[in-house]
PDB file of C-alpha atoms in Angstrom:
ATOM      1  CA  MET P   1      82.511  -8.602  94.704  1.00  0.00           C
ATOM      2  CA  VAL P   2      81.736  -8.957  90.967  1.00  0.00           C
ATOM      3  CA  LYS P   3      84.495  -6.434  90.227  1.00  0.00           C
ATOM      4  CA  TYR P   4      87.055  -8.717  91.893  1.00  0.00           C
ATOM      5  CA  LEU P   5      85.817 -11.771  89.985  1.00  0.00           C
ATOM      6  CA  VAL P   6      86.469  -9.908  86.717  1.00  0.00           C
ATOM      7  CA  TYR P   7      90.091  -9.251  87.733  1.00  0.00           C
ATOM      8  CA  LEU P   8      90.749 -12.745  89.087  1.00  0.00           C
ATOM      9  CA  PRO P   9      91.818 -14.238  85.726  1.00  0.00           C
ATOM     10  CA  LEU P  10      94.258 -11.350  85.283  1.00  0.00           C
ATOM     11  CA  LEU P  11      96.017 -12.208  88.511  1.00  0.00           C
ATOM     12  CA  CYS P  12      96.665 -15.834  87.621  1.00  0.00           C
ATOM     13  CA  GLY P  13      99.035 -17.547  85.224  1.00  0.00           C
ATOM     14  CA  CYS P  14     102.124 -15.364  85.664  1.00  0.00           C
ATOM     15  CA  SER P  15     103.225 -16.430  89.095  1.00  0.00           C
ATOM     16  CA  SER P  16     106.461 -18.202  88.175  1.00  0.00           C
ATOM     17  CA  THR P  17     109.439 -15.930  88.618  1.00  0.00           C
ATOM     18  CA  LEU P  18     112.015 -15.389  85.947  1.00  0.00           C
ATOM     19  CA  HIS P  19     115.085 -13.252  86.327  1.00  0.00           C
ATOM     20  CA  THR P  20     115.389 -10.897  83.368  1.00  0.00           C
ATOM     21  CA  ALA P  21     117.745  -7.965  82.930  1.00  0.00           C
ATOM     22  CA  PHE P  22     119.015  -5.762  80.122  1.00  0.00           C
ATOM     23  CA  LEU P  23     122.790  -5.389  79.932  1.00  0.00           C
ATOM     24  CA  THR P  24     122.903  -2.754  77.193  1.00  0.00           C
ATOM     25  CA  GLU P  25     120.888   0.302  76.329  1.00  0.00           C
ATOM     26  CA  VAL P  26     118.143  -0.150  73.756  1.00  0.00           C
ATOM     27  CA  CYS P  27     118.130   2.229  70.832  1.00  0.00           C
ATOM     28  CA  ILE P  28     115.590   2.190  67.999  1.00  0.00           C
ATOM     29  CA  LYS P  29     115.226   4.325  64.902  1.00  0.00           C
ATOM     30  CA  PRO P  30     112.138   4.710  62.712  1.00  0.00           C
ATOM     31  CA  TYR P  31     112.240   2.645  59.557  1.00  0.00           C
ATOM     32  CA  LYS P  32     108.936   2.636  57.689  1.00  0.00           C
ATOM     33  CA  GLU P  33     105.380   3.312  58.874  1.00  0.00           C
ATOM     34  CA  TYR P  34     105.207   1.711  62.345  1.00  0.00           C
ATOM     35  CA  ARG P  35     108.388  -0.309  62.031  1.00  0.00           C
ATOM     36  CA  TYR P  36     111.747   0.336  63.659  1.00  0.00           C
ATOM     37  CA  HIS P  37     115.337  -0.905  63.490  1.00  0.00           C
ATOM     38  CA  THR P  38     117.537  -1.406  66.507  1.00  0.00           C
ATOM     39  CA  CYS P  39     120.548   0.972  66.520  1.00  0.00           C
ATOM     40  CA  ASN P  40     122.840  -1.370  68.432  1.00  0.00           C
ATOM     41  CA  ASP P  41     123.195  -4.939  69.625  1.00  0.00           C
ATOM     42  CA  ILE P  42     120.866  -5.537  72.577  1.00  0.00           C
ATOM     43  CA  GLU P  43     122.194  -7.839  75.268  1.00  0.00           C
ATOM     44  CA  PHE P  44     119.973  -9.219  78.000  1.00  0.00           C
ATOM     45  CA  VAL P  45     119.714 -12.214  80.290  1.00  0.00           C
ATOM     46  CA  VAL P  46     116.896 -14.590  81.069  1.00  0.00           C
ATOM     47  CA  ASP P  47     117.604 -16.746  84.113  1.00  0.00           C
ATOM     48  CA  ASN P  48     121.343 -16.040  83.782  1.00  0.00           C
ATOM     49  CA  GLU P  49     121.491 -17.053  80.114  1.00  0.00           C
ATOM     50  CA  LEU P  50     122.882 -14.337  77.826  1.00  0.00           C
ATOM     51  CA  PHE P  51     121.072 -13.384  74.601  1.00  0.00           C
ATOM     52  CA  THR P  52     121.929 -10.828  71.916  1.00  0.00           C
ATOM     53  CA  ILE P  53     119.591  -9.217  69.426  1.00  0.00           C
ATOM     54  CA  PRO P  54     121.727  -7.870  66.571  1.00  0.00           C
ATOM     55  CA  LYS P  55     121.876  -4.281  65.423  1.00  0.00           C
ATOM     56  CA  ASN P  56     119.375  -3.459  62.634  1.00  0.00           C
ATOM     57  CA  TYR P  57     116.827  -6.006  63.838  1.00  0.00           C
ATOM     58  CA  GLN P  58     113.439  -4.899  62.478  1.00  0.00           C
ATOM     59  CA  THR P  59     110.519  -4.722  64.913  1.00  0.00           C
ATOM     60  CA  ASP P  60     107.027  -3.280  65.054  1.00  0.00           C
ATOM     61  CA  LEU P  61     107.393  -3.119  68.844  1.00  0.00           C
ATOM     62  CA  ALA P  62     104.007  -4.394  70.024  1.00  0.00           C
ATOM     63  CA  SER P  63     101.235  -5.345  67.625  1.00  0.00           C
ATOM     64  CA  ILE P  64      98.576  -3.464  69.540  1.00  0.00           C
ATOM     65  CA  PRO P  65      95.464  -2.479  67.574  1.00  0.00           C
ATOM     66  CA  LYS P  66      95.225   1.307  67.194  1.00  0.00           C
ATOM     67  CA  ILE P  67      91.894   1.349  69.006  1.00  0.00           C
ATOM     68  CA  ALA P  68      93.735   0.218  72.175  1.00  0.00           C
ATOM     69  CA  TRP P  69      96.572   2.786  71.914  1.00  0.00           C
ATOM     70  CA  PRO P  70      94.960   5.150  74.465  1.00  0.00           C
ATOM     71  CA  ILE P  71      95.367   2.343  77.033  1.00  0.00           C
ATOM     72  CA  MET P  72      98.892   1.296  76.003  1.00  0.00           C
ATOM     73  CA  ALA P  73     100.573   2.493  72.807  1.00  0.00           C
ATOM     74  CA  PRO P  74     103.254   0.225  71.295  1.00  0.00           C
ATOM     75  CA  HIS P  75     105.849   2.997  71.570  1.00  0.00           C
ATOM     76  CA  HIS P  76     105.244   3.594  75.306  1.00  0.00           C
ATOM     77  CA  SER P  77     108.711   3.726  76.891  1.00  0.00           C
ATOM     78  CA  SER P  78     108.119   0.892  79.367  1.00  0.00           C
ATOM     79  CA  LEU P  79     106.930  -1.401  76.587  1.00  0.00           C
ATOM     80  CA  ILE P  80     109.740  -0.921  74.044  1.00  0.00           C
ATOM     81  CA  ARG P  81     112.419  -3.231  75.487  1.00  0.00           C
ATOM     82  CA  PRO P  82     110.100  -6.141  76.366  1.00  0.00           C
ATOM     83  CA  ALA P  83     108.354  -5.840  72.984  1.00  0.00           C
ATOM     84  CA  ILE P  84     111.630  -6.074  71.043  1.00  0.00           C
ATOM     85  CA  VAL P  85     112.642  -9.193  72.988  1.00  0.00           C
ATOM     86  CA  HIS P  86     109.189 -10.710  72.516  1.00  0.00           C
ATOM     87  CA  ASP P  87     109.358 -10.076  68.752  1.00  0.00           C
ATOM     88  CA  TRP P  88     112.844 -11.606  68.616  1.00  0.00           C
ATOM     89  CA  PHE P  89     111.861 -14.783  70.439  1.00  0.00           C
ATOM     90  CA  TYR P  90     108.648 -15.115  68.407  1.00  0.00           C
ATOM     91  CA  LYS P  91     110.304 -14.715  65.002  1.00  0.00           C
ATOM     92  CA  LYS P  92     114.011 -15.428  65.136  1.00  0.00           C
ATOM     93  CA  THR P  93     114.894 -18.077  67.705  1.00  0.00           C
ATOM     94  CA  CYS P  94     113.918 -21.494  68.983  1.00  0.00           C
ATOM     95  CA  ASP P  95     115.263 -20.836  72.468  1.00  0.00           C
ATOM     96  CA  PHE P  96     111.859 -20.803  74.175  1.00  0.00           C
ATOM     97  CA  THR P  97     108.345 -22.038  73.503  1.00  0.00           C
ATOM     98  CA  ARG P  98     105.626 -19.509  72.814  1.00  0.00           C
ATOM     99  CA  TYR P  99     104.325 -19.919  76.360  1.00  0.00           C
ATOM    100  CA  GLN P 100     107.786 -19.324  77.855  1.00  0.00           C
ATOM    101  CA  THR P 101     108.317 -16.301  75.603  1.00  0.00           C
ATOM    102  CA  ASP P 102     105.030 -14.799  76.771  1.00  0.00           C
ATOM    103  CA  LEU P 103     106.067 -15.297  80.413  1.00  0.00           C
ATOM    104  CA  ILE P 104     109.404 -13.625  79.719  1.00  0.00           C
ATOM    105  CA  PHE P 105     107.492 -10.721  78.141  1.00  0.00           C
ATOM    106  CA  TYR P 106     105.324 -10.403  81.261  1.00  0.00           C
ATOM    107  CA  HIS P 107     108.319 -10.370  83.616  1.00  0.00           C
ATOM    108  CA  MET P 108     110.206  -7.862  81.474  1.00  0.00           C
ATOM    109  CA  LEU P 109     107.151  -5.597  81.473  1.00  0.00           C
ATOM    110  CA  ARG P 110     106.997  -5.782  85.262  1.00  0.00           C
ATOM    111  CA  ASN P 111     110.750  -5.113  85.542  1.00  0.00           C
ATOM    112  CA  ASP P 112     110.342  -2.035  83.331  1.00  0.00           C
ATOM    113  CA  GLY P 113     107.683  -0.556  85.608  1.00  0.00           C
ATOM    114  CA  VAL P 114     104.439  -1.679  83.977  1.00  0.00           C
ATOM    115  CA  SER P 115     101.725  -2.254  86.569  1.00  0.00           C
ATOM    116  CA  HIS P 116     100.643  -5.785  87.385  1.00  0.00           C
ATOM    117  CA  LEU P 117      97.233  -5.144  85.812  1.00  0.00           C
ATOM    118  CA  ARG P 118      98.614  -3.758  82.525  1.00  0.00           C
ATOM    119  CA  ALA P 119     101.324  -6.408  82.321  1.00  0.00           C
ATOM    120  CA  SER P 120      98.677  -9.093  82.891  1.00  0.00           C
ATOM    121  CA  LEU P 121      96.479  -7.593  80.165  1.00  0.00           C
ATOM    122  CA  MET P 122      99.436  -7.567  77.763  1.00  0.00           C
ATOM    123  CA  TYR P 123     100.332 -11.127  78.749  1.00  0.00           C
ATOM    124  CA  TYR P 124      96.829 -12.418  78.086  1.00  0.00           C
ATOM    125  CA  ALA P 125      96.625 -10.467  74.836  1.00  0.00           C
ATOM    126  CA  VAL P 126      99.717 -12.251  73.497  1.00  0.00           C
ATOM    127  CA  ARG P 127      98.463 -15.572  74.857  1.00  0.00           C
ATOM    128  CA  PHE P 128      95.132 -15.231  73.034  1.00  0.00           C
ATOM    129  CA  PHE P 129      96.238 -13.470  69.835  1.00  0.00           C
ATOM    130  CA  GLY P 130      99.980 -14.050  69.535  1.00  0.00           C
ATOM    131  CA  TRP P 131      99.704 -17.422  67.800  1.00  0.00           C
ATOM    132  CA  LYS P 132      99.248 -15.543  64.502  1.00  0.00           C
ATOM    133  CA  PHE P 133     102.730 -14.047  64.822  1.00  0.00           C
ATOM    134  CA  TYR P 134     104.678 -16.956  66.300  1.00  0.00           C
ATOM    135  CA  ASN P 135     107.068 -18.468  63.740  1.00  0.00           C
ATOM    136  CA  GLU P 136     107.172 -22.211  64.366  1.00  0.00           C
ATOM    137  CA  ASP P 137     108.623 -22.805  60.886  1.00  0.00           C
ATOM    138  CA  TYR P 138     111.841 -21.043  61.875  1.00  0.00           C
ATOM    139  CA  CYS P 139     112.762 -23.946  64.150  1.00  0.00           C
ATOM    140  CA  GLU P 140     112.293 -26.706  61.573  1.00  0.00           C
TER     141      GLU P 140
END
């Protein structure tokens, strides 16, 4: 019973459904250290609204501490596309609030095959620690 109480918070908070889909392939190339550039424009939709991340956008994929890489490394294939979108919305647009961006990240993770448990862990990680990376000044 205690085991289920530990997982309960992970199963809450992400219940609203968003439609997300990638319309183009995602290509990245190494840039410097743990940073990458996109090789092409990345087109995707969120609730039928089209967005484009331009070619050569610089990303670190996911800012996961190295100690947690055995659980989920930032360059894990199912994490790459959602992480690029999450970075883009956090740093370069005012299209969504931080909360909405984190929900989009969760749904994109799920759509790319990440388990509910891992996607929930990633969602709560960005909810608790993402404020350091969110660029509110960009919108002013």
